[in-house]
CSV table of C-alpha atoms and ligand atoms in Angstrom, one decimal:
chain,number,residue,atom,x,y,z
A,1,UNK,CA,-14.0,-30.0,19.4
A,2,UNK,CA,-12.8,-28.1,16.4
A,3,UNK,CA,-15.8,-26.2,14.8
A,4,UNK,CA,-16.8,-25.5,11.3
A,5,UNK,CA,-17.4,-21.8,10.9
A,6,UNK,CA,-20.5,-20.7,8.9
A,7,UNK,CA,-20.0,-17.8,6.7
A,8,UNK,CA,-22.4,-15.7,4.6
A,9,UNK,CA,-22.3,-16.0,0.8
A,10,UNK,CA,-20.4,-13.5,-1.2
A,11,UNK,CA,-20.3,-13.0,-5.0
A,12,UNK,CA,-17.4,-12.0,-7.2
A,13,UNK,CA,-19.6,-10.2,-9.7
A,14,UNK,CA,-20.6,-7.7,-7.0
A,15,UNK,CA,-17.0,-6.4,-7.0
A,16,UNK,CA,-16.9,-5.3,-10.6
A,17,UNK,CA,-17.5,-1.7,-9.8
A,18,UNK,CA,-14.8,-1.4,-7.2
A,19,UNK,CA,-12.1,-3.7,-8.7
A,20,UNK,CA,-12.8,-3.2,-12.4
A,21,UNK,CA,-14.0,-5.7,-15.0
A,22,UNK,CA,-10.6,-6.7,-16.1
A,23,UNK,CA,-9.6,-7.8,-12.6
A,24,UNK,CA,-12.7,-9.8,-12.2
A,25,UNK,CA,-12.2,-11.5,-15.6
A,26,UNK,CA,-8.7,-12.3,-14.6
A,27,UNK,CA,-9.8,-14.0,-11.4
A,28,UNK,CA,-12.3,-16.1,-13.2
A,29,UNK,CA,-9.7,-17.3,-15.7
A,30,UNK,CA,-7.3,-18.1,-12.9
A,31,UNK,CA,-10.0,-20.2,-11.1
A,32,UNK,CA,-10.8,-22.2,-14.2
A,33,UNK,CA,-8.1,-24.9,-13.7
A,34,UNK,CA,-9.0,-25.1,-10.0
A,35,UNK,CA,-12.7,-25.9,-10.3
A,36,UNK,CA,-13.9,-28.4,-7.7
A,37,UNK,CA,-10.5,-28.3,-5.8
A,38,UNK,CA,-11.0,-28.5,-2.1
A,39,UNK,CA,-9.5,-26.1,0.5
A,40,UNK,CA,-9.5,-26.1,4.3
A,41,UNK,CA,-8.5,-23.1,6.4
A,42,UNK,CA,-7.8,-23.7,10.1
A,43,UNK,CA,-7.2,-20.9,12.6
A,44,UNK,CA,-7.7,-20.2,16.3
A,45,UNK,CA,-10.7,-17.9,16.4
A,46,UNK,CA,-13.8,-17.1,14.3
A,47,UNK,CA,-14.1,-13.7,15.8
A,48,UNK,CA,-11.7,-10.8,16.7
A,49,UNK,CA,-8.5,-9.9,15.0
A,50,UNK,CA,-7.3,-9.7,11.4
A,51,UNK,CA,-7.2,-13.3,10.3
A,52,UNK,CA,-10.8,-14.0,11.3
A,53,UNK,CA,-11.9,-10.8,9.7
A,54,UNK,CA,-10.3,-11.8,6.4
A,55,UNK,CA,-11.5,-15.4,6.4
A,56,UNK,CA,-15.1,-14.4,6.9
A,57,UNK,CA,-15.1,-12.8,3.5
A,58,UNK,CA,-12.4,-14.7,1.6
A,59,UNK,CA,-13.8,-18.2,2.3
A,60,UNK,CA,-17.2,-17.5,0.6
A,61,UNK,CA,-15.6,-15.6,-2.3
A,62,UNK,CA,-13.2,-18.5,-3.0
A,63,UNK,CA,-16.3,-20.7,-3.0
A,64,UNK,CA,-18.1,-18.4,-5.4
A,65,UNK,CA,-15.3,-18.9,-8.0
A,66,UNK,CA,-15.8,-22.7,-8.0
A,67,UNK,CA,-13.6,-24.2,-5.2
A,68,UNK,CA,-14.9,-26.2,-2.3
A,69,UNK,CA,-13.8,-24.3,0.8
A,70,UNK,CA,-14.3,-24.9,4.5
A,71,UNK,CA,-13.0,-23.0,7.5
A,72,UNK,CA,-12.5,-24.6,10.9
A,73,UNK,CA,-11.4,-23.2,14.3
A,74,UNK,CA,-9.3,-25.0,16.8
A,75,UNK,CA,-10.7,-26.0,20.1
A,76,UNK,CA,-8.5,-25.3,23.1
A,77,UNK,CA,-8.5,-24.7,26.9
A,78,UNK,CA,-7.7,-21.4,28.5
A,79,UNK,CA,-4.2,-22.8,29.3
A,80,UNK,CA,-3.7,-23.6,25.7
A,81,UNK,CA,-4.6,-20.0,24.6
A,82,UNK,CA,-2.5,-18.6,27.4
A,83,UNK,CA,0.5,-20.6,26.1
A,84,UNK,CA,-0.2,-19.7,22.4
A,85,UNK,CA,-0.4,-16.0,23.3
A,86,UNK,CA,3.1,-16.4,24.8
A,87,UNK,CA,4.2,-18.2,21.7
A,88,UNK,CA,2.8,-15.4,19.6
A,89,UNK,CA,4.7,-12.8,21.6
A,90,UNK,CA,7.9,-14.9,21.4
A,91,UNK,CA,7.6,-15.1,17.6
A,92,UNK,CA,7.4,-11.3,17.5
A,93,UNK,CA,10.7,-11.2,19.4
A,94,UNK,CA,9.7,-10.9,23.1
A,95,UNK,CA,11.6,-13.1,25.6
A,96,UNK,CA,8.9,-15.6,26.5
A,97,UNK,CA,10.0,-19.0,27.5
A,98,UNK,CA,7.6,-22.0,27.1
A,99,UNK,CA,7.6,-24.4,30.0
A,100,UNK,CA,7.7,-28.2,29.3
A,101,UNK,CA,4.1,-28.6,30.6
A,102,UNK,CA,3.0,-25.9,28.3
A,103,UNK,CA,4.6,-27.7,25.4
A,104,UNK,CA,2.7,-30.8,26.3
A,105,UNK,CA,-0.6,-28.8,26.4
A,106,UNK,CA,0.2,-27.4,23.0
A,107,UNK,CA,1.0,-30.7,21.4
A,108,UNK,CA,-1.9,-32.5,23.1
A,109,UNK,CA,-4.4,-29.9,21.9
A,110,UNK,CA,-3.0,-30.0,18.4
A,111,UNK,CA,-3.2,-33.8,18.4
A,112,UNK,CA,-6.8,-33.9,19.7
A,113,UNK,CA,-7.9,-31.4,17.1
A,114,UNK,CA,-6.0,-33.2,14.3
A,115,UNK,CA,-7.8,-36.4,15.2
A,116,UNK,CA,-11.2,-34.6,14.8
A,117,UNK,CA,-10.6,-32.5,11.6
A,118,UNK,CA,-11.2,-34.0,8.2
A,119,UNK,CA,-8.0,-33.1,6.4
A,120,UNK,CA,-8.7,-34.9,3.1
A,121,UNK,CA,-8.5,-31.8,0.9
A,122,UNK,CA,-6.3,-30.7,-2.0
A,123,UNK,CA,-5.0,-27.7,0.0
A,124,UNK,CA,-4.8,-27.1,3.7
A,125,UNK,CA,-4.0,-23.6,5.0
A,126,UNK,CA,-3.1,-23.3,8.6
A,127,UNK,CA,-3.0,-19.8,10.1
A,128,UNK,CA,-0.6,-18.6,12.7
A,129,UNK,CA,1.2,-20.5,15.6
A,130,UNK,CA,-1.8,-21.9,17.5
A,131,UNK,CA,-2.7,-24.8,15.0
A,132,UNK,CA,0.8,-25.0,13.5
A,133,UNK,CA,1.6,-28.5,14.9
A,134,UNK,CA,-1.5,-30.0,13.3
A,135,UNK,CA,0.8,-30.9,10.4
A,136,UNK,CA,2.8,-33.2,12.6
A,137,UNK,CA,-0.3,-35.4,13.5
A,138,UNK,CA,-1.7,-35.9,10.0
A,139,UNK,CA,0.8,-38.1,8.1
A,140,UNK,CA,-0.1,-39.3,4.6
A,141,UNK,CA,-3.1,-37.0,4.3
A,142,UNK,CA,-2.3,-36.4,0.6
A,143,UNK,CA,-3.0,-32.7,0.2
A,144,UNK,CA,-0.6,-29.8,0.0
A,145,UNK,CA,-0.1,-27.8,3.2
A,146,UNK,CA,0.6,-24.1,3.6
A,147,UNK,CA,1.4,-22.3,6.9
A,148,UNK,CA,0.0,-18.7,6.8
A,149,UNK,CA,2.0,-16.6,9.2
A,150,UNK,CA,0.4,-13.3,10.0
A,151,UNK,CA,3.2,-12.3,12.3
A,152,UNK,CA,6.6,-10.6,11.7
A,153,UNK,CA,8.8,-13.6,12.1
A,154,UNK,CA,12.1,-11.9,11.2
A,155,UNK,CA,13.5,-11.9,14.7
A,156,UNK,CA,11.8,-14.5,16.9
A,157,UNK,CA,13.0,-15.2,20.4
A,158,UNK,CA,15.3,-18.1,19.7
A,159,UNK,CA,14.6,-20.5,22.5
A,160,UNK,CA,10.9,-20.6,21.8
A,161,UNK,CA,11.3,-20.5,18.0
A,162,UNK,CA,13.3,-23.8,18.4
A,163,UNK,CA,10.1,-25.4,19.8
A,164,UNK,CA,7.9,-24.4,16.9
A,165,UNK,CA,10.4,-24.5,14.0
A,166,UNK,CA,10.3,-28.3,13.3
A,167,UNK,CA,6.6,-28.0,12.6
A,168,UNK,CA,6.9,-25.0,10.4
A,169,UNK,CA,9.5,-26.8,8.3
A,170,UNK,CA,7.1,-29.6,7.6
A,171,UNK,CA,4.9,-27.5,5.5
A,172,UNK,CA,5.0,-27.5,1.7
A,173,UNK,CA,4.7,-23.8,1.5
A,174,UNK,CA,4.8,-20.7,3.7
A,175,UNK,CA,2.9,-17.5,3.4
A,176,UNK,CA,4.1,-14.2,4.9
A,177,UNK,CA,2.6,-10.7,4.8
A,178,UNK,CA,5.9,-9.0,3.8
A,179,UNK,CA,9.2,-10.2,2.5
A,180,UNK,CA,10.9,-8.6,5.5
A,181,UNK,CA,9.0,-10.9,7.8
A,182,UNK,CA,10.6,-14.1,6.6
A,183,UNK,CA,13.2,-15.5,8.9
A,184,UNK,CA,16.5,-16.3,7.2
A,185,UNK,CA,16.5,-20.0,7.9
A,186,UNK,CA,13.1,-20.3,6.2
A,187,UNK,CA,14.2,-18.5,3.0
A,188,UNK,CA,15.0,-21.7,1.2
A,189,UNK,CA,11.4,-22.9,1.6
A,190,UNK,CA,8.8,-22.1,-1.0
A,191,UNK,CA,7.5,-18.7,0.3
A,192,UNK,CA,4.6,-16.7,-1.0
A,193,UNK,CA,4.2,-13.0,0.0
A,194,UNK,CA,0.6,-12.2,0.4
A,195,UNK,CA,-0.4,-9.0,2.1
A,196,UNK,CA,-3.7,-8.8,3.8
A,197,UNK,CA,-6.8,-7.1,2.5
A,198,UNK,CA,-10.1,-5.6,3.3
A,199,UNK,CA,-13.5,-6.3,1.8
A,200,UNK,CA,-15.1,-3.0,0.5
A,201,UNK,CA,-18.6,-4.6,0.5
A,202,UNK,CA,-18.5,-6.0,4.1
A,203,UNK,CA,-20.5,-4.5,6.9
A,204,UNK,CA,-17.2,-3.2,8.2
A,205,UNK,CA,-16.4,-1.2,5.1
A,206,UNK,CA,-19.4,-0.6,2.9
A,207,UNK,CA,-20.5,2.9,2.2
A,208,UNK,CA,-23.0,4.1,4.7
A,209,UNK,CA,-25.8,6.7,4.6
A,210,UNK,CA,-25.2,9.8,6.6
A,211,UNK,CA,-28.3,9.0,8.7
A,212,UNK,CA,-26.9,5.6,9.7
A,213,UNK,CA,-23.6,7.1,10.9
A,214,UNK,CA,-25.5,9.8,12.8
A,215,UNK,CA,-27.8,7.3,14.5
A,216,UNK,CA,-24.8,5.2,15.7
A,217,UNK,CA,-22.8,8.2,16.8
A,218,UNK,CA,-25.7,9.3,18.9
A,219,UNK,CA,-26.4,5.8,20.3
A,220,UNK,CA,-22.8,5.6,21.5
A,221,UNK,CA,-22.9,9.0,23.3
A,222,UNK,CA,-20.5,10.8,21.0
A,223,UNK,CA,-21.2,14.5,20.3
A,224,UNK,CA,-21.3,15.0,16.5
A,225,UNK,CA,-20.6,18.7,16.8
A,226,UNK,CA,-17.2,18.2,18.4
A,227,UNK,CA,-13.9,16.8,17.1
A,228,UNK,CA,-13.3,13.1,17.5
A,229,UNK,CA,-10.2,11.0,17.4
A,230,UNK,CA,-10.5,7.2,17.4
A,231,UNK,CA,-8.4,4.0,17.7
A,232,UNK,CA,-9.9,0.7,16.8
A,233,UNK,CA,-7.9,-2.2,18.3
A,234,UNK,CA,-7.8,-5.0,20.7
A,235,UNK,CA,-6.8,-3.9,24.2
A,236,UNK,CA,-3.2,-5.1,23.8
A,237,UNK,CA,0.0,-3.6,25.0
A,238,UNK,CA,1.4,-3.6,21.5
A,239,UNK,CA,-1.5,-1.4,20.4
A,240,UNK,CA,-0.5,1.0,23.2
A,241,UNK,CA,-4.0,2.0,24.4
A,242,UNK,CA,-2.5,3.9,27.3
A,243,UNK,CA,-0.4,5.8,24.9
A,244,UNK,CA,-3.5,6.7,22.9
A,245,UNK,CA,-5.0,8.3,26.1
A,246,UNK,CA,-1.7,10.3,26.5
A,247,UNK,CA,-2.0,11.5,22.9
A,248,UNK,CA,-5.5,12.6,23.5
A,249,UNK,CA,-4.6,14.4,26.7
A,250,UNK,CA,-1.7,16.2,25.0
A,251,UNK,CA,-3.9,17.3,22.1
A,252,UNK,CA,-6.7,18.4,24.3
A,253,UNK,CA,-4.6,21.0,26.0
A,254,UNK,CA,-5.0,22.9,22.7
A,255,UNK,CA,-8.3,21.6,21.4
A,256,UNK,CA,-10.4,21.7,24.5
A,257,UNK,CA,-13.6,20.0,23.2
A,258,UNK,CA,-11.8,17.0,21.7
A,259,UNK,CA,-13.3,13.6,22.2
A,260,UNK,CA,-11.5,10.2,22.2
A,261,UNK,CA,-13.1,7.0,21.2
A,262,UNK,CA,-11.4,3.6,21.6
A,263,UNK,CA,-13.0,0.5,20.3
A,264,UNK,CA,-11.7,-2.9,21.1
A,265,UNK,CA,-13.0,-6.4,20.7
A,266,UNK,CA,-12.3,-9.3,23.0
A,267,UNK,CA,-11.0,-12.1,20.8
A,268,UNK,CA,-11.6,-15.6,22.2
A,269,UNK,CA,-7.9,-16.5,21.8
A,270,UNK,CA,-6.7,-13.4,23.6
A,271,UNK,CA,-6.8,-13.8,27.4
A,272,UNK,CA,-4.9,-10.6,28.0
A,273,UNK,CA,-7.7,-8.5,26.4
A,274,UNK,CA,-9.9,-8.1,29.6
A,275,UNK,CA,-6.9,-7.3,31.8
A,276,UNK,CA,-5.6,-4.6,29.4
A,277,UNK,CA,-9.1,-3.2,29.0
A,278,UNK,CA,-9.4,-2.8,32.8
A,279,UNK,CA,-6.1,-1.1,32.9
A,280,UNK,CA,-7.1,1.3,30.1
A,281,UNK,CA,-10.4,2.1,32.0
A,282,UNK,CA,-8.4,2.9,35.1
A,283,UNK,CA,-5.9,5.0,33.2
A,284,UNK,CA,-8.7,7.0,31.5
A,285,UNK,CA,-10.2,7.8,34.9
A,286,UNK,CA,-13.4,9.9,35.1
A,287,UNK,CA,-13.0,11.9,31.9
A,288,UNK,CA,-16.5,11.9,30.2
A,289,UNK,CA,-15.0,12.6,26.8
A,290,UNK,CA,-13.0,9.4,26.7
A,291,UNK,CA,-15.3,6.7,25.3
A,292,UNK,CA,-14.1,3.1,25.7
A,293,UNK,CA,-16.2,0.6,23.9
A,294,UNK,CA,-16.0,-3.2,23.5
A,295,UNK,CA,-17.4,-5.7,21.1
A,296,UNK,CA,-19.3,-3.4,18.8
A,297,UNK,CA,-20.8,-4.7,15.6
A,298,UNK,CA,-19.0,-4.3,12.3
A,299,UNK,CA,-21.6,-1.8,11.2
A,300,UNK,CA,-21.0,0.3,14.4
A,301,UNK,CA,-17.2,0.1,13.8
A,302,UNK,CA,-17.7,1.2,10.2
A,303,UNK,CA,-19.9,4.2,11.2
A,304,UNK,CA,-17.6,5.3,14.0
A,305,UNK,CA,-14.5,5.2,11.8
A,306,UNK,CA,-16.4,7.3,9.3
A,307,UNK,CA,-17.5,9.8,12.0
A,308,UNK,CA,-13.9,10.3,13.2
A,309,UNK,CA,-11.9,13.3,12.2
A,310,UNK,CA,-8.6,11.5,12.7
A,311,UNK,CA,-7.9,7.9,13.2
A,312,UNK,CA,-5.0,6.8,15.4
A,313,UNK,CA,-3.1,3.5,15.4
A,314,UNK,CA,-0.5,3.9,18.1
A,315,UNK,CA,1.0,0.4,17.6
A,316,UNK,CA,4.5,-0.2,18.8
A,317,UNK,CA,4.5,-3.6,17.0
A,318,UNK,CA,2.1,-4.6,14.3
A,319,UNK,CA,1.7,-7.5,11.9
A,320,UNK,CA,-0.1,-5.5,9.2
A,321,UNK,CA,-2.7,-3.3,10.8
A,322,UNK,CA,-6.0,-4.0,9.1
A,323,UNK,CA,-7.6,-1.2,11.1
A,324,UNK,CA,-5.3,1.2,9.3
A,325,UNK,CA,-6.4,-0.2,5.9
A,326,UNK,CA,-10.1,0.1,6.9
A,327,UNK,CA,-9.6,3.8,8.0
A,328,UNK,CA,-7.6,4.7,4.8
A,329,UNK,CA,-10.4,3.1,2.7
A,330,UNK,CA,-12.9,5.4,4.4
A,331,UNK,CA,-10.8,8.4,3.4
A,332,UNK,CA,-9.8,9.1,6.9
A,333,UNK,CA,-6.6,10.9,7.9
A,334,UNK,CA,-4.6,8.3,9.9
A,335,UNK,CA,-1.7,8.9,12.3
A,336,UNK,CA,0.0,5.6,13.0
A,337,UNK,CA,3.1,4.1,14.5
A,338,UNK,CA,6.0,3.6,12.0
A,339,UNK,CA,6.1,-0.2,12.5
A,340,UNK,CA,5.3,-3.6,10.9
A,341,UNK,CA,3.0,-3.4,7.8
A,342,UNK,CA,1.9,0.1,8.5
A,343,UNK,CA,4.5,1.9,6.3
A,344,UNK,CA,3.4,-0.2,3.3
A,345,UNK,CA,0.1,1.4,3.7
A,346,UNK,CA,1.0,4.9,4.7
A,347,UNK,CA,3.4,7.1,2.8
A,348,UNK,CA,4.3,9.8,5.3
A,349,UNK,CA,2.7,13.1,4.4
A,350,UNK,CA,0.9,11.6,1.4
A,351,UNK,CA,-1.6,9.1,2.6
A,352,UNK,CA,-1.3,9.8,6.3
A,353,UNK,CA,1.4,10.3,8.9
A,354,UNK,CA,3.9,7.8,10.4
A,355,UNK,CA,5.2,8.6,13.9
A,356,UNK,CA,7.4,7.1,16.6
A,357,UNK,CA,6.5,9.0,19.8
A,358,UNK,CA,3.5,10.1,21.7
A,359,UNK,CA,4.4,13.8,21.2
A,360,UNK,CA,4.8,13.4,17.5
A,361,UNK,CA,1.4,11.6,17.3
A,362,UNK,CA,-0.2,14.4,19.2
A,363,UNK,CA,1.4,17.1,17.0
A,364,UNK,CA,0.3,15.4,13.8
A,365,UNK,CA,-3.2,14.9,15.2
A,366,UNK,CA,-3.5,18.6,16.1
A,367,UNK,CA,-2.2,19.6,12.7
A,368,UNK,CA,-4.8,17.5,11.0
A,369,UNK,CA,-7.6,18.6,13.2
A,370,UNK,CA,-6.7,22.2,12.2
A,371,UNK,CA,-6.4,21.5,8.5
A,372,UNK,CA,-9.6,20.0,7.2
A,373,UNK,CA,-8.8,20.6,3.5
A,374,UNK,CA,-5.5,18.8,3.8
A,375,UNK,CA,-7.2,16.0,5.7
A,376,UNK,CA,-9.6,15.5,2.8
A,377,UNK,CA,-6.8,15.4,0.3
A,378,UNK,CA,-4.8,12.9,2.3
A,379,UNK,CA,-8.0,10.8,2.7
A,380,UNK,CA,-8.6,10.7,-1.0
A,381,UNK,CA,-5.1,9.5,-1.8
A,382,UNK,CA,-5.3,7.0,1.0
A,383,UNK,CA,-8.5,5.5,-0.5
A,384,UNK,CA,-6.9,5.0,-3.9
A,385,UNK,CA,-3.8,3.4,-2.4
A,386,UNK,CA,-6.0,0.8,-0.7
A,387,UNK,CA,-8.0,0.3,-3.9
A,388,UNK,CA,-4.9,-0.6,-5.8
A,389,UNK,CA,-3.2,-2.8,-3.3
A,390,UNK,CA,-5.2,-4.1,-0.4
A,391,UNK,CA,-8.7,-5.2,-1.6
A,392,UNK,CA,-10.0,-8.7,-1.2
A,393,UNK,CA,-10.0,-9.3,-5.0
A,394,UNK,CA,-6.2,-8.9,-5.0
A,395,UNK,CA,-6.0,-11.3,-2.1
A,396,UNK,CA,-8.1,-13.9,-3.9
A,397,UNK,CA,-5.8,-13.7,-6.9
A,398,UNK,CA,-2.8,-14.3,-4.7
A,399,UNK,CA,-4.4,-17.4,-3.1
A,400,UNK,CA,-5.5,-18.8,-6.5
A,401,UNK,CA,-2.0,-18.4,-7.8
A,402,UNK,CA,-0.6,-20.2,-4.8
A,403,UNK,CA,-3.1,-23.0,-5.2
A,404,UNK,CA,-2.2,-23.4,-8.9
A,405,UNK,CA,1.4,-23.6,-7.9
A,406,UNK,CA,0.8,-26.1,-5.1
A,407,UNK,CA,-1.4,-28.2,-7.5
A,408,UNK,CA,1.5,-28.3,-10.0
A,409,UNK,CA,4.0,-29.3,-7.3
A,410,UNK,CA,1.7,-31.8,-5.8
A,411,UNK,CA,1.5,-33.6,-9.2
A,412,UNK,CA,-2.0,-32.7,-10.2
B,501,UDP,N1,-11.8,-5.1,15.2
B,501,UDP,C1,-13.2,-5.0,15.4
B,501,UDP,N2,-13.7,-4.6,16.5
B,501,UDP,C2,-12.8,-4.1,17.5
B,501,UDP,C3,-11.4,-4.2,17.3
B,501,UDP,C4,-11.0,-4.7,16.1
B,501,UDP,O1,-14.0,-5.4,14.5
B,501,UDP,O2,-13.3,-3.7,18.5
B,501,UDP,C5,-11.3,-5.6,13.9
B,501,UDP,C6,-10.7,-4.5,13.1
B,501,UDP,O3,-11.7,-3.7,12.4
B,501,UDP,C7,-9.8,-5.3,12.2
B,501,UDP,C8,-9.4,-6.4,13.0
B,501,UDP,O4,-10.3,-6.6,14.1
B,501,UDP,O5,-10.5,-5.7,11.0
B,501,UDP,C9,-8.0,-6.2,13.6
B,501,UDP,O6,-7.0,-6.5,12.7
B,501,UDP,P1,-5.6,-5.8,12.8
B,501,UDP,O7,-4.7,-6.4,11.7
B,501,UDP,O8,-5.7,-4.3,12.9
B,501,UDP,O9,-5.0,-6.3,14.2
B,501,UDP,P2,-4.9,-7.7,15.0
B,501,UDP,O10,-6.0,-7.7,16.0
B,501,UDP,O11,-5.0,-8.8,14.0
B,501,UDP,O12,-3.5,-7.6,15.7
């Protein structure tokens, strides 16, 4: 059944150095009227992917400012997650039809979970399409409900959207990453725009000692003396792992000792992951300088991002791209697909490069590898951009402001 996710504690005062005292004071003030209010987040996985990454840190931080917060993950069969992956792809715009028996699985799973989850909270935040129909099976629960859509919903595949849309319309509020992601027919609903964020103090992003980075690089078989390009992403067609191998091969014609590292976790709600990983392994062949890794710890991901000379994010579609944010924060030069939320993070030529083809990505990567001073300058600007716009403290403020608004609308 649906599981409560345990998270490690997190304290707002520890963020003073990075976010600034004024910001922290403002957060405390915003939280004053919300003391003791209860919140429940529900999503599909406790591990792998952006939403889980963010909740792990945001849930305890919201608790630290005085709210009662729980996070639960949905329980579902492989058929259910197969279906919701299709649903996810359809919402992004791919033509994926949902069969009647899949609709039944989806509804039955949502109903069974709804029966088991204690929804008696002031605010319930449901993330993404998998648990979206919970709202249908919880009449008269009293609280205010928000649907947090992490996907670009501007052009969904119509036939499949028709199945999901009645549930979406039952929510009191909708949350999107970017204004551009809001489907026209939803624009009359109360919509909050809340971009994602990273936690600068998490294992994934905290500053590391040189020795720690060196130890992990060695453990993973990377040569620290030779250039390294890296992509961190689930093995997913939209993250184009085969294209990443092409970029590396192209660049290696000119930089013969180049190494490629690809890091991808297998999320429990992503059945395609293993299939696409195998495909990438076959495509990479016998090259000993292509390192394909799965399910590394956050500390390892952190160290390997820091050890990379250039970070690639060859997405052809992307919700936001937290991996980009993480790399920018680490002052890395990033070359990324010009898609989804990536252009809000990268100003072309200033805080990284935006590209549309494999050749362009290879060219920009080569240029960066050959220009270490420019790489450093780009990395410094990138870090400041993330500090101003995409830290967890800003994210917390956005949620507190939404909860205050929902409390008002809910009559309390
Ligand atoms: N991630 C990870 N290990 C991996 C691959 C990804 O920890 O092997 C993390 C990554 O650091 C980021 C998140 O998973 O925090 C992926 O979020 P993003 O928005 O980039 O993509 P999504 O998977 O949500 O499409």
